[in-house]
Coordinates of C-alpha atoms in Angstrom, one line a residue:
Chain A
M7 CA 80.5 100.4 107.8
V8 CA 83.4 97.9 107.4
F9 CA 83.7 96.3 103.9
K10 CA 86.0 94.0 102.1
F11 CA 88.5 95.9 100.0
G12 CA 90.7 93.3 98.3
S13 CA 92.3 91.3 101.0
K14 CA 92.0 94.2 103.6
P15 CA 89.1 95.7 105.4
G16 CA 87.8 99.1 104.3
L17 CA 85.8 101.7 106.3
L18 CA 83.0 103.9 104.8
V19 CA 81.8 106.8 106.9
R20 CA 79.3 109.6 106.3
A21 CA 80.5 113.0 107.6
P22 CA 78.0 115.4 109.3
D23 CA 77.9 117.4 106.0
G24 CA 76.7 114.2 104.2
T25 CA 79.8 113.5 102.3
L26 CA 81.1 109.9 102.2
H27 CA 84.7 109.0 103.1
A28 CA 86.4 105.7 102.7
Y29 CA 89.6 104.5 104.2
N30 CA 91.7 101.4 104.4
A31 CA 90.5 100.3 107.8
V32 CA 93.9 99.3 108.9
C33 CA 95.4 101.3 111.8
T34 CA 98.7 102.9 110.9
H35 CA 100.1 102.0 114.3
L36 CA 100.1 98.2 114.5
E37 CA 97.5 97.2 111.8
C38 CA 94.4 96.6 113.9
T39 CA 91.1 97.1 112.1
V40 CA 89.6 100.5 113.0
Q41 CA 85.9 101.3 113.5
Y42 CA 83.5 104.2 113.6
K43 CA 82.8 105.4 117.2
S44 CA 79.4 107.0 117.2
D45 CA 79.6 108.7 120.6
T46 CA 82.6 110.8 119.6
S47 CA 82.0 110.8 115.8
Q48 CA 85.6 109.6 115.3
I49 CA 87.4 106.6 113.9
W50 CA 88.8 104.5 116.6
C51 CA 91.3 101.7 117.0
A52 CA 90.4 99.6 120.0
C53 CA 93.9 98.0 120.2
H54 CA 95.9 100.9 121.4
N55 CA 93.2 103.6 121.6
G56 CA 94.2 105.5 118.5
M57 CA 91.7 108.1 117.4
Y58 CA 91.3 109.6 113.9
D59 CA 88.9 112.3 112.7
L60 CA 86.5 111.6 109.9
E61 CA 89.1 113.0 107.5
G62 CA 91.4 110.1 108.6
N63 CA 93.8 112.4 110.4
V64 CA 95.3 111.3 113.7
V65 CA 93.6 113.0 116.7
S66 CA 95.2 111.2 119.6
G67 CA 97.0 108.0 120.5
P68 CA 100.0 106.2 119.0
P69 CA 99.2 106.0 115.3
P70 CA 102.0 107.7 113.4
R71 CA 100.2 108.5 110.1
P72 CA 96.7 109.3 108.9
L73 CA 94.6 106.5 107.5
E74 CA 95.1 105.6 103.9
R75 CA 92.3 107.3 102.0
L76 CA 90.3 105.5 99.3
A77 CA 88.3 107.2 96.5
V78 CA 84.5 107.3 96.7
N79 CA 82.3 107.6 93.6
L80 CA 78.6 107.5 93.5
R81 CA 77.0 105.8 90.5
G82 CA 73.3 106.2 91.0
E83 CA 72.4 104.2 94.1
D84 CA 75.8 102.5 94.1
V85 CA 78.9 103.6 96.1
V86 CA 82.0 102.6 94.2
I87 CA 85.2 102.6 96.1
S88 CA 88.6 102.5 94.5
R89 CA 92.3 103.3 95.3
A90 CA 92.8 107.1 95.5
Chain B
M27 CA 113.2 45.2 140.4
A28 CA 116.6 44.6 141.9
Q29 CA 117.2 41.8 139.4
L30 CA 116.2 44.2 136.6
V31 CA 118.7 46.8 137.8
D32 CA 121.4 44.1 138.1
W33 CA 120.6 43.0 134.5
V34 CA 121.0 46.5 133.2
D35 CA 124.0 47.2 135.4
Q36 CA 125.9 44.2 134.0
R37 CA 125.4 45.5 130.5
L38 CA 125.6 49.3 130.9
D39 CA 127.6 49.8 134.1
L40 CA 125.4 52.1 136.2
S41 CA 128.1 52.8 138.7
G42 CA 128.4 56.4 137.5
I43 CA 124.7 57.1 137.9
R44 CA 124.8 55.3 141.3
H45 CA 127.7 57.5 142.4
F46 CA 125.9 60.7 141.1
I47 CA 122.7 59.8 143.1
A48 CA 124.6 59.0 146.3
E49 CA 126.7 62.2 146.1
K50 CA 124.3 64.8 144.9
G51 CA 123.3 67.2 147.6
V52 CA 121.3 70.4 147.8
P53 CA 122.6 73.2 150.0
I54 CA 120.4 74.1 153.0
H55 CA 120.0 77.8 153.8
T56 CA 117.3 80.4 154.4
Q57 CA 116.7 81.0 150.7
K58 CA 116.5 77.4 149.6
I59 CA 112.7 77.7 149.0
W60 CA 113.5 79.4 145.7
Y61 CA 115.1 76.3 144.4
Y62 CA 111.7 74.7 143.9
L63 CA 110.6 77.2 141.1
G64 CA 112.9 75.6 138.5
G65 CA 111.5 72.2 139.1
M66 CA 107.9 73.5 139.1
T67 CA 108.6 75.2 135.7
L68 CA 109.9 72.0 134.3
F69 CA 106.9 70.0 135.7
L70 CA 104.5 72.5 134.0
F71 CA 106.4 72.2 130.8
V72 CA 105.9 68.4 130.9
V73 CA 102.2 68.9 131.5
Q74 CA 102.1 71.2 128.4
V75 CA 103.8 68.5 126.3
A76 CA 101.4 65.8 127.5
S77 CA 98.2 67.9 127.2
G78 CA 99.4 69.4 123.9
I79 CA 99.9 65.9 122.4
L80 CA 96.4 64.9 123.4
L81 CA 95.0 68.1 121.8
L82 CA 96.9 67.3 118.6
L83 CA 94.8 64.2 118.1
Y84 CA 91.8 66.3 117.3
Y85 CA 93.0 69.8 116.4
R86 CA 93.0 70.7 112.7
P87 CA 95.3 73.6 111.7
S88 CA 93.4 75.5 109.0
A89 CA 91.5 78.7 108.9
S90 CA 88.3 76.9 108.0
E91 CA 88.6 74.1 110.5
A92 CA 90.7 75.2 113.5
Y93 CA 87.9 77.0 115.4
E94 CA 85.4 74.2 114.7
S95 CA 88.0 71.5 115.8
V96 CA 88.6 73.3 119.1
Q97 CA 84.8 73.6 119.5
F98 CA 84.6 69.8 118.9
I99 CA 87.3 69.1 121.4
V100 CA 85.6 71.0 124.2
T101 CA 82.0 69.8 123.4
Q102 CA 82.2 66.3 121.9
V103 CA 85.5 64.7 122.9
E104 CA 85.5 62.8 126.2
F105 CA 87.3 65.1 128.7
G106 CA 88.4 67.3 125.8
W107 CA 87.3 70.3 127.7
L108 CA 89.5 69.3 130.6
I109 CA 92.5 68.7 128.5
R110 CA 92.1 72.1 126.7
N111 CA 91.6 73.9 130.0
I112 CA 94.6 72.2 131.5
H113 CA 96.7 73.2 128.5
S114 CA 95.6 76.8 128.6
W115 CA 95.9 77.2 132.4
S116 CA 99.1 75.3 132.6
A117 CA 100.6 77.6 129.9
N118 CA 99.8 80.6 132.1
L119 CA 101.1 79.0 135.2
L120 CA 104.3 77.9 133.4
I121 CA 105.1 81.4 132.3
L122 CA 104.3 82.7 135.8
A123 CA 106.6 80.0 137.3
A124 CA 109.3 80.8 134.7
F125 CA 109.2 84.6 135.5
A126 CA 109.3 83.8 139.3
H127 CA 112.2 81.4 138.7
L128 CA 114.0 84.1 136.7
F129 CA 113.6 86.8 139.3
S130 CA 114.5 84.5 142.2
V131 CA 117.7 83.6 140.4
F132 CA 118.3 87.3 139.6
F133 CA 117.8 88.5 143.2
L134 CA 119.9 85.6 144.6
K135 CA 122.6 86.6 142.0
A136 CA 122.8 82.9 141.1
Y137 CA 123.8 84.0 137.6
R138 CA 127.3 85.0 138.8
K139 CA 130.5 83.2 137.7
P140 CA 130.6 80.3 136.9
R141 CA 126.9 80.1 136.0
E142 CA 126.7 82.6 133.2
L143 CA 125.7 80.0 130.6
T144 CA 123.0 78.6 132.9
W145 CA 121.5 82.1 133.1
I146 CA 121.7 82.6 129.4
S147 CA 120.1 79.3 128.6
G148 CA 117.4 80.1 131.1
A149 CA 116.7 83.5 129.7
L150 CA 116.5 82.0 126.2
L151 CA 114.0 79.4 127.6
L152 CA 111.9 82.2 128.9
F153 CA 111.8 83.9 125.5
L154 CA 110.9 80.5 124.0
M155 CA 108.0 80.1 126.5
L156 CA 106.7 83.5 125.5
G157 CA 107.0 82.3 121.9
F158 CA 105.0 79.3 122.8
G159 CA 102.3 81.5 124.4
F160 CA 102.2 83.8 121.4
S161 CA 102.1 81.0 118.7
G162 CA 99.6 78.9 120.7
Y163 CA 97.2 81.8 121.3
L164 CA 96.4 82.0 117.5
L165 CA 95.6 78.3 117.1
P166 CA 91.9 78.3 118.2
W167 CA 91.5 81.0 115.4
N168 CA 89.1 83.1 117.4
E169 CA 88.5 86.9 117.3
L170 CA 90.9 87.8 120.1
A171 CA 93.6 85.5 118.9
F172 CA 93.4 86.9 115.4
F173 CA 93.8 90.5 116.4
A174 CA 96.4 89.8 119.1
T175 CA 98.4 88.1 116.4
K176 CA 97.9 91.0 114.1
V177 CA 99.2 93.4 116.7
G178 CA 102.0 91.0 117.8
T179 CA 103.3 90.4 114.3
G180 CA 102.8 94.2 113.7
I181 CA 105.2 94.8 116.6
A182 CA 107.7 92.5 114.8
G183 CA 107.2 94.6 111.7
A184 CA 108.3 97.7 113.6
V185 CA 111.7 96.2 114.3
P186 CA 114.2 98.5 112.5
L187 CA 115.7 97.3 109.2
I188 CA 114.4 93.7 109.2
G189 CA 110.9 94.5 110.3
R190 CA 109.0 94.0 107.0
P191 CA 110.7 90.7 106.0
L192 CA 110.3 89.5 109.6
L193 CA 106.6 90.3 109.5
R194 CA 106.1 88.6 106.1
F195 CA 108.0 85.6 107.4
L196 CA 105.8 85.3 110.5
R197 CA 102.6 85.9 108.7
G198 CA 103.4 84.0 105.6
G199 CA 102.3 87.0 103.6
D200 CA 101.2 90.6 104.2
D201 CA 98.2 89.8 106.4
V202 CA 97.2 87.4 109.1
T203 CA 95.6 84.5 107.2
G204 CA 95.4 80.7 107.1
A205 CA 99.0 80.7 106.1
T206 CA 99.9 82.4 109.4
L207 CA 97.9 79.8 111.2
S208 CA 99.9 77.0 109.5
R209 CA 103.2 78.6 110.3
F210 CA 102.2 79.2 114.0
Y211 CA 101.1 75.6 114.2
A212 CA 104.4 74.3 112.9
L213 CA 106.2 76.7 115.2
H214 CA 104.1 75.7 118.2
V215 CA 104.1 71.9 117.8
A216 CA 107.4 71.2 116.1
I217 CA 110.0 73.9 115.9
L218 CA 109.7 75.5 119.4
P219 CA 109.4 72.1 121.2
A220 CA 112.5 70.8 119.4
I221 CA 114.6 73.8 120.4
T222 CA 113.1 74.0 123.9
T223 CA 113.7 70.3 124.6
A224 CA 117.4 70.7 123.6
L225 CA 117.8 73.9 125.6
V226 CA 116.1 72.4 128.7
A227 CA 118.5 69.5 128.4
V228 CA 121.5 71.9 128.2
H229 CA 120.1 74.0 131.1
L230 CA 119.6 70.9 133.3
L231 CA 123.0 69.6 132.4
F232 CA 124.6 72.9 133.5
V233 CA 122.7 72.8 136.8
Q234 CA 123.8 69.2 137.4
R235 CA 127.3 69.8 136.4
Q236 CA 127.7 72.9 138.6
G237 CA 125.4 72.0 141.5
M238 CA 123.0 74.5 143.1
S239 CA 124.2 78.1 143.5
V240 CA 124.3 79.5 147.0
P241 CA 123.6 83.1 147.9
I242 CA 126.6 85.5 148.1
K243 CA 126.5 85.6 151.9
Q244 CA 126.7 81.8 152.2
A245 CA 129.3 81.6 149.5
R246 CA 131.5 84.0 151.5
E247 CA 131.0 82.0 154.7
L248 CA 131.8 78.8 152.8
R249 CA 135.1 80.4 151.6
A250 CA 135.9 81.5 155.2
G251 CA 135.7 77.9 156.2
K252 CA 132.2 77.7 157.7
P253 CA 130.6 74.5 156.5
L254 CA 127.3 74.6 154.7
K255 CA 124.8 71.9 155.4
H256 CA 123.5 69.8 152.5
M257 CA 120.4 67.7 152.0
P258 CA 120.7 64.5 149.9
F259 CA 119.0 65.1 146.5
F260 CA 117.7 61.5 146.5
P261 CA 115.4 60.9 148.1
D262 CA 115.0 63.9 150.5
Y263 CA 115.0 66.8 148.0
I264 CA 113.3 65.0 145.1
L265 CA 110.4 64.1 147.4
R266 CA 110.0 67.7 148.4
D267 CA 110.2 68.6 144.7
V268 CA 107.4 66.1 143.9
L269 CA 105.3 67.5 146.7
V270 CA 105.6 71.0 145.1
W271 CA 104.7 69.5 141.8
Y272 CA 101.7 67.9 143.4
M273 CA 100.6 71.3 144.8
A274 CA 101.0 72.8 141.3
L275 CA 98.9 70.0 139.9
A276 CA 96.2 70.7 142.5
V277 CA 96.1 74.4 141.6
L278 CA 96.1 73.5 137.9
A279 CA 93.3 71.0 138.3
A280 CA 91.1 73.4 140.3
L281 CA 91.6 76.2 137.8
A282 CA 91.0 73.9 134.8
A283 CA 87.8 72.4 136.4
F284 CA 86.2 75.5 137.7
Y285 CA 87.4 78.3 135.3
P286 CA 86.9 77.1 131.7
W287 CA 89.0 78.8 129.1
E288 CA 86.7 80.7 126.8
L289 CA 86.7 80.0 123.1
G290 CA 85.0 83.2 122.0
R291 CA 83.9 83.9 118.5
K292 CA 85.5 82.7 115.3
A293 CA 88.0 85.1 113.8
D294 CA 86.6 87.3 111.1
P295 CA 89.4 89.2 109.3
F296 CA 86.9 91.9 108.2
A297 CA 85.3 92.6 111.5
A298 CA 86.3 95.6 113.6
V299 CA 88.5 94.9 116.6
P300 CA 86.3 94.2 119.7
A301 CA 86.4 96.9 122.4
G302 CA 88.5 95.9 125.4
I303 CA 90.8 93.7 123.4
R304 CA 94.0 92.9 125.2
P305 CA 96.7 90.2 124.9
E306 CA 97.5 87.6 127.5
W307 CA 98.6 89.0 130.9
Y308 CA 102.3 88.3 130.2
F309 CA 102.3 90.7 127.2
L310 CA 100.1 93.3 128.9
A311 CA 103.0 95.4 130.3
M312 CA 104.5 95.7 126.8
F313 CA 101.1 96.3 125.3
H314 CA 100.3 99.1 127.7
T315 CA 103.7 100.7 127.2
L316 CA 103.2 100.8 123.5
K317 CA 99.8 102.4 124.1
L318 CA 101.5 105.2 126.0
V319 CA 104.4 105.9 123.7
P320 CA 103.5 109.0 121.6
S321 CA 103.3 108.6 117.8
H322 CA 106.5 110.5 117.3
V323 CA 109.5 110.9 119.7
L324 CA 112.3 113.2 118.6
G325 CA 111.4 112.6 114.9
F326 CA 111.3 108.8 115.3
E327 CA 108.1 106.7 115.1
G328 CA 107.1 105.9 118.7
E329 CA 106.3 102.2 118.0
R330 CA 109.8 101.7 116.5
L331 CA 111.4 103.3 119.5
G332 CA 109.3 101.1 121.9
V333 CA 110.2 97.9 120.1
M334 CA 113.9 98.9 120.1
A335 CA 113.7 99.6 123.8
F336 CA 112.2 96.1 124.4
G337 CA 114.9 94.6 122.3
I338 CA 117.6 96.3 124.2
A339 CA 115.9 95.2 127.5
A340 CA 115.9 91.6 126.3
A341 CA 119.6 91.9 125.4
L342 CA 120.5 93.4 128.8
L343 CA 118.6 90.6 130.5
V344 CA 120.7 88.0 128.7
A345 CA 123.9 89.9 129.5
V346 CA 123.2 90.4 133.2
P347 CA 126.0 88.0 134.4
F348 CA 128.6 90.0 132.4
L349 CA 127.3 93.4 133.5
D350 CA 127.2 92.6 137.2
R351 CA 131.0 92.4 137.8
R352 CA 130.6 92.8 141.6
A353 CA 128.4 89.7 142.0
S354 CA 130.9 87.6 140.0
R355 CA 133.5 88.6 142.7
D356 CA 131.0 87.4 145.4
E357 CA 130.4 91.0 146.4
S358 CA 126.9 92.4 146.9
S359 CA 125.6 94.5 144.0
P360 CA 122.8 96.7 145.3
W361 CA 122.4 98.6 142.0
F362 CA 121.4 95.4 140.3
T363 CA 119.0 94.5 143.1
A364 CA 117.5 98.0 142.8
A365 CA 117.2 97.7 139.0
G366 CA 115.5 94.2 139.4
I367 CA 113.0 95.7 141.9
A368 CA 112.3 98.6 139.5
V369 CA 111.7 96.1 136.7
V370 CA 109.3 94.0 138.9
I371 CA 107.4 97.1 139.9
Y372 CA 107.2 98.2 136.3
L373 CA 106.0 94.8 135.1
V374 CA 103.4 94.4 137.9
A375 CA 102.1 98.0 137.7
F376 CA 101.8 98.1 133.9
T377 CA 100.2 94.7 133.8
I378 CA 97.6 95.8 136.3
I379 CA 97.1 99.2 134.6
G380 CA 96.9 97.5 131.2
Y381 CA 94.3 95.1 132.5
L382 CA 92.2 97.8 134.1
A383 CA 92.6 100.2 131.1
S384 CA 91.3 97.8 128.5

């Protein structure tokens, strides 16, 4: 899911092992907002077809760097996301 | 009417203008059809100014109101839909005409001495037209416009050394927000029109001062003493010009009436980019090229290299008259023709591929 993180969009994804990962949802290529692509279980930027894995690493396409990772903490039912 | 002209003549002495009208001629040769493209570009620019002024009466340049005001224009204002469609379609036809004009001048080598400054002013006008397209695209504040602006300003941010300050200058901050919209509005309706009007005046002044260029073959024949036929500009040529404008207007009216320009959904800075997003067709070749450039090339970030390459290409375009020394001596320059053909093939192919790929 995409959420508001300060003035930027954030992305929260659940990996197959159940762990939660959060990223600054801004593509490192030209700053489009990335999204989860369910058919390939990857993070995708629709602008220039950049692909990241669920760890935020670049898999293919033009992005030069991994996504900026955010810290995820669980407090009971709440998911608290902060700068890593 | 004659009395009015006499009245003005007695006060302002119109003999210079009368002499200019009587003397001005347009050379007649097999390539003369390309002369119409400049006039057509100018006509479409005038359409843009007129329709843009009408849109200004109702448009509100803020993130909270821009989208709604365009919605109001196309649904509530009498003929608002037509004015907006005309403005959108005319913008596209204008850029198409400007590109066609540029390439026709290029292939006819009309940039050669003594018309270097005419070429430079024309090339700068083309960049300004692209600036108009880019800044105007954001104004409806819809989803596509928002992300296209994000990418476009992101490209500016990839310019070496000055990228970050340039990006902040364009966006009015780190992100595309209402501040960006205000800036683009000012750019679109005040700054760019002021510069463009001045540059169009200079461009036309150069054309009038130097007359129409003739192709190298005809120029050589002329020097060898073979006379070149001319057509009087007033009224013969101007009437033909008006006919071409009329045809452009007919195409524009048909497109505006039958193919409404979509408004899409309102921009949401926190939404994911919609699949299939792509910029306007005139940025597609650049967009697709940046898609293909790998993330790193020889240790450099691919996007920076891509942006640098486009910057160099723009500089080369402006410098063409000074690079093509053969043409300036009225000699044929086949390498420049071949380079021009390669550029046209690249632009057309990448635009089509970019369109189909997204």
